[in-house]
PDB file of N, CA and C in Angstrom:
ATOM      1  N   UNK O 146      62.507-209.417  47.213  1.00 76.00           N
ATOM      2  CA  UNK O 146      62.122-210.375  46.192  1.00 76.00           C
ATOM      3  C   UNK O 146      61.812-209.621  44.915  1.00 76.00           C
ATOM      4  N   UNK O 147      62.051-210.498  43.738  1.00 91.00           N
ATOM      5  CA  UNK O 147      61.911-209.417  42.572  1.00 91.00           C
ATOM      6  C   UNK O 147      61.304-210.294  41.830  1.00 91.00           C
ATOM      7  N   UNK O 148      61.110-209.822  40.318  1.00 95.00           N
ATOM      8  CA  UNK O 148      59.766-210.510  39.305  1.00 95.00           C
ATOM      9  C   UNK O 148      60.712-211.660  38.987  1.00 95.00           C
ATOM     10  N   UNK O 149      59.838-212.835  39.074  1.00 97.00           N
ATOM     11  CA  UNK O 149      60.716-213.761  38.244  1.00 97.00           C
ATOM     12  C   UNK O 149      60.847-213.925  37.082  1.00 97.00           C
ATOM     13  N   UNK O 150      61.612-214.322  36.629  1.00 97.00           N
ATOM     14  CA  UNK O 150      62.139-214.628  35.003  1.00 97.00           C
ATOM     15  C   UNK O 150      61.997-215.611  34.310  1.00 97.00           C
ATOM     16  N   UNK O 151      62.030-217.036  35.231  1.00 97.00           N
ATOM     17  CA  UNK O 151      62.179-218.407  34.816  1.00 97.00           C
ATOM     18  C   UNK O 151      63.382-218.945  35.545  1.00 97.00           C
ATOM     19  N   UNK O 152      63.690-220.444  35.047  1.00 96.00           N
ATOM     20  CA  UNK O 152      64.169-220.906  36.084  1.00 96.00           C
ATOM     21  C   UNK O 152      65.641-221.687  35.198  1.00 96.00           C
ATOM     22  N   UNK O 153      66.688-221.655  35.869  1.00 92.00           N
ATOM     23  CA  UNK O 153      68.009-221.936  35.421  1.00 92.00           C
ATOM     24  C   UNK O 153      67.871-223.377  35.734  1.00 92.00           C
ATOM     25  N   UNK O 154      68.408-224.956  34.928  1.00 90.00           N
ATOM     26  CA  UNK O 154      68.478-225.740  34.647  1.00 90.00           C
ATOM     27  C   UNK O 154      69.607-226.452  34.254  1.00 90.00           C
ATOM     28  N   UNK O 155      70.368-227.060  35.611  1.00 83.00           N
ATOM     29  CA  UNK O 155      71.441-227.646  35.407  1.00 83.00           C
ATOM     30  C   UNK O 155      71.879-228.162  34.065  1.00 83.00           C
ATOM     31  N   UNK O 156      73.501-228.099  33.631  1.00 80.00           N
ATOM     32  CA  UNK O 156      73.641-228.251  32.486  1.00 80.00           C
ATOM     33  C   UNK O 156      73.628-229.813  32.057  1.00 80.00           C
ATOM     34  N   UNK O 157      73.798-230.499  33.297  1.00 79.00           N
ATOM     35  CA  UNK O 157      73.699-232.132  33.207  1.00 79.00           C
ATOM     36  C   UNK O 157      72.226-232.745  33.418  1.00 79.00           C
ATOM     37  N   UNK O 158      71.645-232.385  33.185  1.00 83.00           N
ATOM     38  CA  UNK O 158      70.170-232.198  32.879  1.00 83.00           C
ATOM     39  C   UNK O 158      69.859-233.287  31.855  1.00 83.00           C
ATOM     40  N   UNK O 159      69.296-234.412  31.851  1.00 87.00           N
ATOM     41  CA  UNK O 159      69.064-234.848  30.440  1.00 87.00           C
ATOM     42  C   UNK O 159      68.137-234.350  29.365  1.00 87.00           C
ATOM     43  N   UNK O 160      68.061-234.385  28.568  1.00 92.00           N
ATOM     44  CA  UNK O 160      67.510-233.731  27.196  1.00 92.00           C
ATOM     45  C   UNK O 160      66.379-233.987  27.719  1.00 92.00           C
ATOM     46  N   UNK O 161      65.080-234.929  28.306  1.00 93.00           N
ATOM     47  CA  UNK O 161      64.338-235.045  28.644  1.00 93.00           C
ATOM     48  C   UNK O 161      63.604-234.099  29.423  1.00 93.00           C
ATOM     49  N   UNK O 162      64.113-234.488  30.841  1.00 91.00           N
ATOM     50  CA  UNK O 162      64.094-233.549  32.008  1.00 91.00           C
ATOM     51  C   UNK O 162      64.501-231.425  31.015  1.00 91.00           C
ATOM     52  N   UNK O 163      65.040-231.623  29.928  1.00 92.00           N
ATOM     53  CA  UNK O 163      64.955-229.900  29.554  1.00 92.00           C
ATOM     54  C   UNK O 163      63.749-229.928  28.519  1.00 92.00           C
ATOM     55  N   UNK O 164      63.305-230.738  27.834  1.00 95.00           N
ATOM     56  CA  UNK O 164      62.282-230.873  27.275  1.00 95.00           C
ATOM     57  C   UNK O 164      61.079-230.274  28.370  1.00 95.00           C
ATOM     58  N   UNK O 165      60.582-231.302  29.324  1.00 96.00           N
ATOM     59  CA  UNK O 165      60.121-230.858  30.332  1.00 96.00           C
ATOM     60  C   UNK O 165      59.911-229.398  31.014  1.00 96.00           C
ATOM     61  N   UNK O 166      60.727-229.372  31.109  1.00 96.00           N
ATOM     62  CA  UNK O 166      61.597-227.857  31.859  1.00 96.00           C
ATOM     63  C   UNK O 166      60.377-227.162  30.634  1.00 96.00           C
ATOM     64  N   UNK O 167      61.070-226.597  29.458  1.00 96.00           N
ATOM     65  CA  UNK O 167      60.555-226.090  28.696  1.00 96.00           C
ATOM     66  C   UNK O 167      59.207-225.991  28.229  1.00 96.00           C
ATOM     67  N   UNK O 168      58.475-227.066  28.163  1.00 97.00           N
ATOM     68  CA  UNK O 168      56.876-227.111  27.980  1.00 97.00           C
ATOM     69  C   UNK O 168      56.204-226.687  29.207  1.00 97.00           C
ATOM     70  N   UNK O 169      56.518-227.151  30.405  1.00 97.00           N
ATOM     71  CA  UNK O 169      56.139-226.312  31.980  1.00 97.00           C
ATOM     72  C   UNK O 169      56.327-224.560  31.635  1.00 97.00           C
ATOM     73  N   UNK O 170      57.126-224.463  31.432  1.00 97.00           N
ATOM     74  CA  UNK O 170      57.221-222.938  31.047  1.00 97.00           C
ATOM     75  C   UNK O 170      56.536-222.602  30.778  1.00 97.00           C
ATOM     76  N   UNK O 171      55.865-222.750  29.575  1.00 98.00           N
ATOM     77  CA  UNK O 171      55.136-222.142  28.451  1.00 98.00           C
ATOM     78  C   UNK O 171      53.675-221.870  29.652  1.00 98.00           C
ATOM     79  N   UNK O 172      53.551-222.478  31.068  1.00 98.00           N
ATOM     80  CA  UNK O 172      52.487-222.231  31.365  1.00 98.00           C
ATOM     81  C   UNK O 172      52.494-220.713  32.610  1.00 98.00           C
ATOM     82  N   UNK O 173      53.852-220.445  32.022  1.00 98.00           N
ATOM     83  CA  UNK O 173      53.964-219.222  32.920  1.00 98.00           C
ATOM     84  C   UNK O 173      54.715-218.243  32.060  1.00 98.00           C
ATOM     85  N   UNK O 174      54.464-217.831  30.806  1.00 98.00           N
ATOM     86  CA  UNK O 174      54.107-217.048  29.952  1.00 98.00           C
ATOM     87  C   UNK O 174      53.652-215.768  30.413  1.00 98.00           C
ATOM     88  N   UNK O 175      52.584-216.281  30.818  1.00 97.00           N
ATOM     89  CA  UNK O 175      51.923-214.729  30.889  1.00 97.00           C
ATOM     90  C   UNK O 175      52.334-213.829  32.240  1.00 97.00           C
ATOM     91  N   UNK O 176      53.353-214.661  33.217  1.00 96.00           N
ATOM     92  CA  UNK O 176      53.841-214.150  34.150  1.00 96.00           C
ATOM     93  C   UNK O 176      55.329-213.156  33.621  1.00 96.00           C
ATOM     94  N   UNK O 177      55.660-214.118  32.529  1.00 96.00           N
ATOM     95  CA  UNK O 177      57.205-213.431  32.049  1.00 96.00           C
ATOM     96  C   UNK O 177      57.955-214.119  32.298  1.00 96.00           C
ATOM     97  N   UNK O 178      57.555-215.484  32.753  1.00 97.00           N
ATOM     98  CA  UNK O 178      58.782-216.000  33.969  1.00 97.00           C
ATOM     99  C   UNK O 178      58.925-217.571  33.072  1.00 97.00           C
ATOM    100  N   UNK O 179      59.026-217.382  31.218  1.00 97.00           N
ATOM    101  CA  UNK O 179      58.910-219.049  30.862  1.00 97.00           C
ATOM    102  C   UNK O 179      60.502-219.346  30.222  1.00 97.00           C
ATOM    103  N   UNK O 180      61.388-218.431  30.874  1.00 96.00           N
ATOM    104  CA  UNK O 180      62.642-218.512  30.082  1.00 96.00           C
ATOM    105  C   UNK O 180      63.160-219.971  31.118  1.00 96.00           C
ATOM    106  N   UNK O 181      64.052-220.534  30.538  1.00 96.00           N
ATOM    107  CA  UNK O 181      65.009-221.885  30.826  1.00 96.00           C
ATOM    108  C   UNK O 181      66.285-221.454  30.466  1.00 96.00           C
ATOM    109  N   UNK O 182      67.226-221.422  31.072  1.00 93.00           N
ATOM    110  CA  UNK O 182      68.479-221.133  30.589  1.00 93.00           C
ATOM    111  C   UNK O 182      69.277-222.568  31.446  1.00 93.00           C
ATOM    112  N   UNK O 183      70.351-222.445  30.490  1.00 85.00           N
ATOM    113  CA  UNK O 183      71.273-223.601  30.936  1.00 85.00           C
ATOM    114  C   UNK O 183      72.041-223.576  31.797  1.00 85.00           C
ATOM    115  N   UNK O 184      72.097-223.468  33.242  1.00 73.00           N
ATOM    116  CA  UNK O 184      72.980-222.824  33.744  1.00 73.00           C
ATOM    117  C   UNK O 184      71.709-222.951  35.497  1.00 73.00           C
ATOM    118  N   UNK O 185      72.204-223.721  35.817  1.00 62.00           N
ATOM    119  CA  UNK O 185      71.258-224.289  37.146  1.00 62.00           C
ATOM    120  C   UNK O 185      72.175-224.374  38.188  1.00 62.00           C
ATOM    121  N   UNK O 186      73.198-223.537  38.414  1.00 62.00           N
ATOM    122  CA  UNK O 186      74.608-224.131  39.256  1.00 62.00           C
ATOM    123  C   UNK O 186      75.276-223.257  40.141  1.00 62.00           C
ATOM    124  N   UNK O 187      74.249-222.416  41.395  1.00 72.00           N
ATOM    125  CA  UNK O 187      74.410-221.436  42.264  1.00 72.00           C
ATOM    126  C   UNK O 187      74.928-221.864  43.644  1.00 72.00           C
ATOM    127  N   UNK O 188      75.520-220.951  44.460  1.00 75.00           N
ATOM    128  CA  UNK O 188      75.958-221.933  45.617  1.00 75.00           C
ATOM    129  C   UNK O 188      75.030-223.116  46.118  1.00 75.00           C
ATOM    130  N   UNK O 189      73.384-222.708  45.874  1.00 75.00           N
ATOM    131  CA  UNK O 189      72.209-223.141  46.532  1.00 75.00           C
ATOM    132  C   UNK O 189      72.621-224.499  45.797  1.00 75.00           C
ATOM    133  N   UNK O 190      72.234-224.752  44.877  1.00 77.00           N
ATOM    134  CA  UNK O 190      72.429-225.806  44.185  1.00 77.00           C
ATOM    135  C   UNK O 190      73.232-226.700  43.064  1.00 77.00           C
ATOM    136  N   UNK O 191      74.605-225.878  43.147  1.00 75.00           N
ATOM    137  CA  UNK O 191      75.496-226.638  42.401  1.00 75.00           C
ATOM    138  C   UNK O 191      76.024-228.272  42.728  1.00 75.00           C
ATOM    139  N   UNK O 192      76.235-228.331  44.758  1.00 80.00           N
ATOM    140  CA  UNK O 192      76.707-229.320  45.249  1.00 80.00           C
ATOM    141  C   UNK O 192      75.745-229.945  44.061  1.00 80.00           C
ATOM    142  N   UNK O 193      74.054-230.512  44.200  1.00 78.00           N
ATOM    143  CA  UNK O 193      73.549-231.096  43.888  1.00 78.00           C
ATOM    144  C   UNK O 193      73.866-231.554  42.331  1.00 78.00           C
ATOM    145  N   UNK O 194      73.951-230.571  41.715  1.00 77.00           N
ATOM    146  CA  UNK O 194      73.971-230.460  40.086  1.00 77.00           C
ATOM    147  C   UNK O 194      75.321-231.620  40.450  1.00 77.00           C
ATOM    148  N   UNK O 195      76.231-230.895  40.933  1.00 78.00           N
ATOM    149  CA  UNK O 195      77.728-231.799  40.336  1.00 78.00           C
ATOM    150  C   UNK O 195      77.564-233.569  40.847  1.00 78.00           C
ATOM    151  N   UNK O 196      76.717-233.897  42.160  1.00 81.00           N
ATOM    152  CA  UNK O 196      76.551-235.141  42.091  1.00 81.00           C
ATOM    153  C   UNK O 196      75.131-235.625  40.467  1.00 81.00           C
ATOM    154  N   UNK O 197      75.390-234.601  39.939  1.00 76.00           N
ATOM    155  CA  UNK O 197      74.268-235.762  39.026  1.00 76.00           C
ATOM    156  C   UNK O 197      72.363-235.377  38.894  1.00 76.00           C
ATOM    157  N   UNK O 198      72.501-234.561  40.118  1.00 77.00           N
ATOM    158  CA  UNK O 198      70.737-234.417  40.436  1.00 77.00           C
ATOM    159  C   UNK O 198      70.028-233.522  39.324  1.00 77.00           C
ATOM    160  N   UNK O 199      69.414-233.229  38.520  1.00 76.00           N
ATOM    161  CA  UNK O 199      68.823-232.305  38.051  1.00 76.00           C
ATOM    162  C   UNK O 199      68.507-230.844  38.152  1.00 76.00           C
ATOM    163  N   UNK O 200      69.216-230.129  38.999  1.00 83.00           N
ATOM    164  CA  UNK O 200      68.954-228.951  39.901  1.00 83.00           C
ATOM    165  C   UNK O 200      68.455-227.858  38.801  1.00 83.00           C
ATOM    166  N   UNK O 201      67.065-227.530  39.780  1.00 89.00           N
ATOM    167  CA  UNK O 201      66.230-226.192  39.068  1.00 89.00           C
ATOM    168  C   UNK O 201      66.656-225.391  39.798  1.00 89.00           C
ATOM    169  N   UNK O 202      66.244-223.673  39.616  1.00 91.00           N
ATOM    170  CA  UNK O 202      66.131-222.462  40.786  1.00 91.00           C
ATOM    171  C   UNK O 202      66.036-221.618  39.725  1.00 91.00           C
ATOM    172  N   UNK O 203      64.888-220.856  40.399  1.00 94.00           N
ATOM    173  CA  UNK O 203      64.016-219.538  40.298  1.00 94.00           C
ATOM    174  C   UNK O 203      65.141-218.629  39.756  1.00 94.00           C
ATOM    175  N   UNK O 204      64.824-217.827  38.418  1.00 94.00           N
ATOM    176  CA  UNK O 204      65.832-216.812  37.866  1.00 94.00           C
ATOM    177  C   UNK O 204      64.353-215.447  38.568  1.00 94.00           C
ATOM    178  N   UNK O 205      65.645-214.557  38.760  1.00 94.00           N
ATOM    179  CA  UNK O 205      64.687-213.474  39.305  1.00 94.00           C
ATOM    180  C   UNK O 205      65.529-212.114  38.831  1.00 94.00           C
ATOM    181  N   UNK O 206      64.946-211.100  38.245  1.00 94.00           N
ATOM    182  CA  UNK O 206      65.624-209.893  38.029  1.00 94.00           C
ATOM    183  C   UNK O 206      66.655-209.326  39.278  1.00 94.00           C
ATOM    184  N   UNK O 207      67.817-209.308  38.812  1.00 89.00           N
ATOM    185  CA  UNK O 207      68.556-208.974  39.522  1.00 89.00           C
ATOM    186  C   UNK O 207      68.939-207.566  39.694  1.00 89.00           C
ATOM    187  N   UNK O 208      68.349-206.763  39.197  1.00 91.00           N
ATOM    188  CA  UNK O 208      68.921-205.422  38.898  1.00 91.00           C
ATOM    189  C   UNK O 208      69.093-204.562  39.946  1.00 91.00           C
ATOM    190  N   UNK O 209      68.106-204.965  40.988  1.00 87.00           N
ATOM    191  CA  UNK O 209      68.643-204.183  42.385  1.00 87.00           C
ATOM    192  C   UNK O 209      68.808-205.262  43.396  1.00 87.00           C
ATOM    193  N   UNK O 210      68.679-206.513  43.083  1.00 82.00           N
ATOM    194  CA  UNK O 210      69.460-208.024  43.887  1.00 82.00           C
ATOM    195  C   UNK O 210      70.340-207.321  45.136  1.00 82.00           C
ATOM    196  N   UNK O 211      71.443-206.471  45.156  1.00 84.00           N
ATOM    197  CA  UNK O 211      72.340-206.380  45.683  1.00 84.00           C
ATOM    198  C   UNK O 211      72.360-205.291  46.726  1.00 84.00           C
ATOM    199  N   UNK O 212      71.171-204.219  45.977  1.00 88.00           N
ATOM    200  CA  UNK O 212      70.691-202.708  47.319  1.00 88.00           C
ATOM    201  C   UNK O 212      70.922-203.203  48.326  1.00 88.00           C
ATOM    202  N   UNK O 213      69.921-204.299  48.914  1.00 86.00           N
ATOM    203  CA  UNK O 213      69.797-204.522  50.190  1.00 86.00           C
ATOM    204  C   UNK O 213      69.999-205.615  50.768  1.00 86.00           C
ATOM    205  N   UNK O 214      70.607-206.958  49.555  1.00 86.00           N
ATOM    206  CA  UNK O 214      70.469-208.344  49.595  1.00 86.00           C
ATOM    207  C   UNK O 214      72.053-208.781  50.824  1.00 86.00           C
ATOM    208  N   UNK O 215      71.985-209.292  51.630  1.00 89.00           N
ATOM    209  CA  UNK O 215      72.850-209.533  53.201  1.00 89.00           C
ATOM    210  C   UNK O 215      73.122-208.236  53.843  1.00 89.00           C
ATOM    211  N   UNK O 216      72.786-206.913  53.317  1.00 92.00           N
ATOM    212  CA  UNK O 216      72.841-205.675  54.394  1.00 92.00           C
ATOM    213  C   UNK O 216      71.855-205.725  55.453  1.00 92.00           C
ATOM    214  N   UNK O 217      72.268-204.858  56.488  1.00 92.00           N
ATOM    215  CA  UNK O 217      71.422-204.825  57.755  1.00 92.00           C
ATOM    216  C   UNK O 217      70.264-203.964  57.379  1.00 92.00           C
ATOM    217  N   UNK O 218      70.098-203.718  55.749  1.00 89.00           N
ATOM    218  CA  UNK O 218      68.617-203.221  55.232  1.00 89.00           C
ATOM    219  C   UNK O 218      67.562-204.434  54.875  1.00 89.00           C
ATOM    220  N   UNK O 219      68.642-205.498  54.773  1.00 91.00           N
ATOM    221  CA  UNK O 219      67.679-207.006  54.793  1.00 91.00           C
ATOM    222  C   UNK O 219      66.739-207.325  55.242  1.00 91.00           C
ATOM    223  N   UNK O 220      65.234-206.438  55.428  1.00 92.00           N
ATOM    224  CA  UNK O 220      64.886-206.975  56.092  1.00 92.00           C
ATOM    225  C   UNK O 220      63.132-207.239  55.502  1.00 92.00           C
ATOM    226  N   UNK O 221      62.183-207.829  55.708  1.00 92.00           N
ATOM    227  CA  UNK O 221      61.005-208.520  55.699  1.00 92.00           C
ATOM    228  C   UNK O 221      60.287-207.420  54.732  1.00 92.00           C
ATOM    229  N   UNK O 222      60.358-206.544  55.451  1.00 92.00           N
ATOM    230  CA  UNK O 222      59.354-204.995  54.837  1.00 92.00           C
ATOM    231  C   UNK O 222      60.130-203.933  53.309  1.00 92.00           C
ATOM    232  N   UNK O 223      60.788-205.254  52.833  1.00 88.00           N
ATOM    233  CA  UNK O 223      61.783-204.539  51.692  1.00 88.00           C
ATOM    234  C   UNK O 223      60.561-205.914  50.524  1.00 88.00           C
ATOM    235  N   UNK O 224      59.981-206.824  51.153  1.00 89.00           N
ATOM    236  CA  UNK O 224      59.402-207.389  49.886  1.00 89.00           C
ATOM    237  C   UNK O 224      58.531-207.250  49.120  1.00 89.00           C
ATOM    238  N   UNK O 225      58.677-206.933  47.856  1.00 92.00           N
ATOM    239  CA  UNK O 225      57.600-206.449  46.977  1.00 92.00           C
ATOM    240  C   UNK O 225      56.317-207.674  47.294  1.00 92.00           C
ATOM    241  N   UNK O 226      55.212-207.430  47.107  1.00 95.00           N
ATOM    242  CA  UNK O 226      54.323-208.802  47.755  1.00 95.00           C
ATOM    243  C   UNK O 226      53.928-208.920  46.087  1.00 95.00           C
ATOM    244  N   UNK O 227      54.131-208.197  45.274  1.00 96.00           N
ATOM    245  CA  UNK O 227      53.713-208.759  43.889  1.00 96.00           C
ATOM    246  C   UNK O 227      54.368-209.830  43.421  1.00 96.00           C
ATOM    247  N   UNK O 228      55.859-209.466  43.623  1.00 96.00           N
ATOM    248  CA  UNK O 228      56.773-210.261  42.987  1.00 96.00           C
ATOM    249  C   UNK O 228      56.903-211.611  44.116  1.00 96.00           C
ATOM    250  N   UNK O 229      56.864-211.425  44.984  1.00 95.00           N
ATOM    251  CA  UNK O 229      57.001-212.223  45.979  1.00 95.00           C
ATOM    252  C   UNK O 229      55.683-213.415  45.636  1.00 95.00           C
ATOM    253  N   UNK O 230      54.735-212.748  45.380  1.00 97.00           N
ATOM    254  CA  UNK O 230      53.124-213.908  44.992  1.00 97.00           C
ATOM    255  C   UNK O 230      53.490-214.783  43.760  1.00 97.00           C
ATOM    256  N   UNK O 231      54.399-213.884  42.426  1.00 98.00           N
ATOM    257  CA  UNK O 231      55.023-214.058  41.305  1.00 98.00           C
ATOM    258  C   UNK O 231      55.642-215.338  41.427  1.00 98.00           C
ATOM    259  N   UNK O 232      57.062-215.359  41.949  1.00 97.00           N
ATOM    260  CA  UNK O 232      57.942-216.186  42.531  1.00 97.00           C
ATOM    261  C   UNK O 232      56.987-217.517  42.991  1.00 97.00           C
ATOM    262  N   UNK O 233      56.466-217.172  44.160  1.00 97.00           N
ATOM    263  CA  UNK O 233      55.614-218.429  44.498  1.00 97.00           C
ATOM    264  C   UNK O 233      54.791-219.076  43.723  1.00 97.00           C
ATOM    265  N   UNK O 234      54.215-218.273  42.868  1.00 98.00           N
ATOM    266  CA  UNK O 234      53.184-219.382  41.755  1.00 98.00           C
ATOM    267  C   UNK O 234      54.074-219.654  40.863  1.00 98.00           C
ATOM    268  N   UNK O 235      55.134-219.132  40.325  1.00 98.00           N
ATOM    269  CA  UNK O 235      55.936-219.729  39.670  1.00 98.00           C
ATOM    270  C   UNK O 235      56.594-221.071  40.286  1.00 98.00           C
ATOM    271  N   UNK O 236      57.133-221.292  41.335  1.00 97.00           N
ATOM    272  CA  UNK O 236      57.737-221.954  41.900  1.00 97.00           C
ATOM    273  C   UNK O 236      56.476-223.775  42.006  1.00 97.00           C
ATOM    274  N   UNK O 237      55.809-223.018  42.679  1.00 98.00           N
ATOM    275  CA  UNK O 237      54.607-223.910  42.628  1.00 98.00           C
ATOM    276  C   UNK O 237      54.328-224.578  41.475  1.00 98.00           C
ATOM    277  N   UNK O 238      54.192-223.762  40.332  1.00 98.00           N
ATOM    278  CA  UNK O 238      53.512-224.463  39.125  1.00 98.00           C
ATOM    279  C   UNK O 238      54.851-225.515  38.651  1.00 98.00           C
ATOM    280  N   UNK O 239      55.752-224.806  38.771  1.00 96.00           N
ATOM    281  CA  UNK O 239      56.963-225.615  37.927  1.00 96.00           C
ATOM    282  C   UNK O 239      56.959-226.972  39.111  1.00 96.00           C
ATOM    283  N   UNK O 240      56.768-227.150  40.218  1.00 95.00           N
ATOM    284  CA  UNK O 240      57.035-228.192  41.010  1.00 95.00           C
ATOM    285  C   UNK O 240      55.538-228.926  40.679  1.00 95.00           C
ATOM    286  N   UNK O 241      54.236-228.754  40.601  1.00 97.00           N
ATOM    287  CA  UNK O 241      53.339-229.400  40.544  1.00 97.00           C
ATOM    288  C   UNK O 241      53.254-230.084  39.227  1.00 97.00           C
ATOM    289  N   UNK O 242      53.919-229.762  38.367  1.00 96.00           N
ATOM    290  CA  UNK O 242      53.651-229.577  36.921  1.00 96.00           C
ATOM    291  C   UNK O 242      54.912-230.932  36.819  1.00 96.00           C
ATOM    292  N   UNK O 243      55.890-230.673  37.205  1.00 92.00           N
ATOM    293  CA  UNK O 243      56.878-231.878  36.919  1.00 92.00           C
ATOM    294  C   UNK O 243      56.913-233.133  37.431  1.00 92.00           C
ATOM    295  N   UNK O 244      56.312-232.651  38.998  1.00 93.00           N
ATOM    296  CA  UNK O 244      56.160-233.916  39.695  1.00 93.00           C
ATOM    297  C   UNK O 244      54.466-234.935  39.309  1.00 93.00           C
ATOM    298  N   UNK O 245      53.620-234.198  38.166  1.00 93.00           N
ATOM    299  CA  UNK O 245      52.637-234.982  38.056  1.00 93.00           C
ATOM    300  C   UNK O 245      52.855-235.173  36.893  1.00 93.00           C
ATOM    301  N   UNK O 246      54.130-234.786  36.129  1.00 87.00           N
ATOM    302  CA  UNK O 246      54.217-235.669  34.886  1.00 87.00           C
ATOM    303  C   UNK O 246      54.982-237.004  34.830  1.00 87.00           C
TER     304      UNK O 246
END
């Protein structure tokens, strides 16, 4: 797991829902993680995007993504627990934050 960045935001997104997107951010600033980019459309969640859904997902530094990411080095004791805590309060805030607006 690596530091997160912010979170990619389907391009069929309405202006609203990226409005949104964007002010949630701003409350994870001080993590590093308040970027929005346009571009929400990974195997994980493109099906969704192309029917129409709004699809978010976690941007995360990729720079060593690939060392160990599906190798038989894959394994539990490769996770940074910083970034890994990172990720999760990020993840968290952006879901608590949208669903109580």
């Amino acid at each position: 797991v690596a530091r997160p960045l912010g979170f990619g935001l389907a391009r069929s997104a309405p202006a609203t829902t990226r409005a949104l997107a964007l002010d949630v951010a701003t409350l994870l600033r001080g993590l590093r993680a308040d970027v929005i980019v346009d571009d929400g459309g990974s195997a994980d969640t493109g099906p969704m995007s192309e029917d129409g859904v709004p699809a978010m997902e976690l941007l995360v530094d990729e720079s060593h993504y690939f060392d160990v990411h599906h190798t038989p080095a894959d394994t539990m004791d490769k996770i940074d627990r910083t970034h890994f805590s990172m990720c999760v309060g990020s993840m968290a805030v952006m879901a608590h934050q949208v669903a109580d607006r």
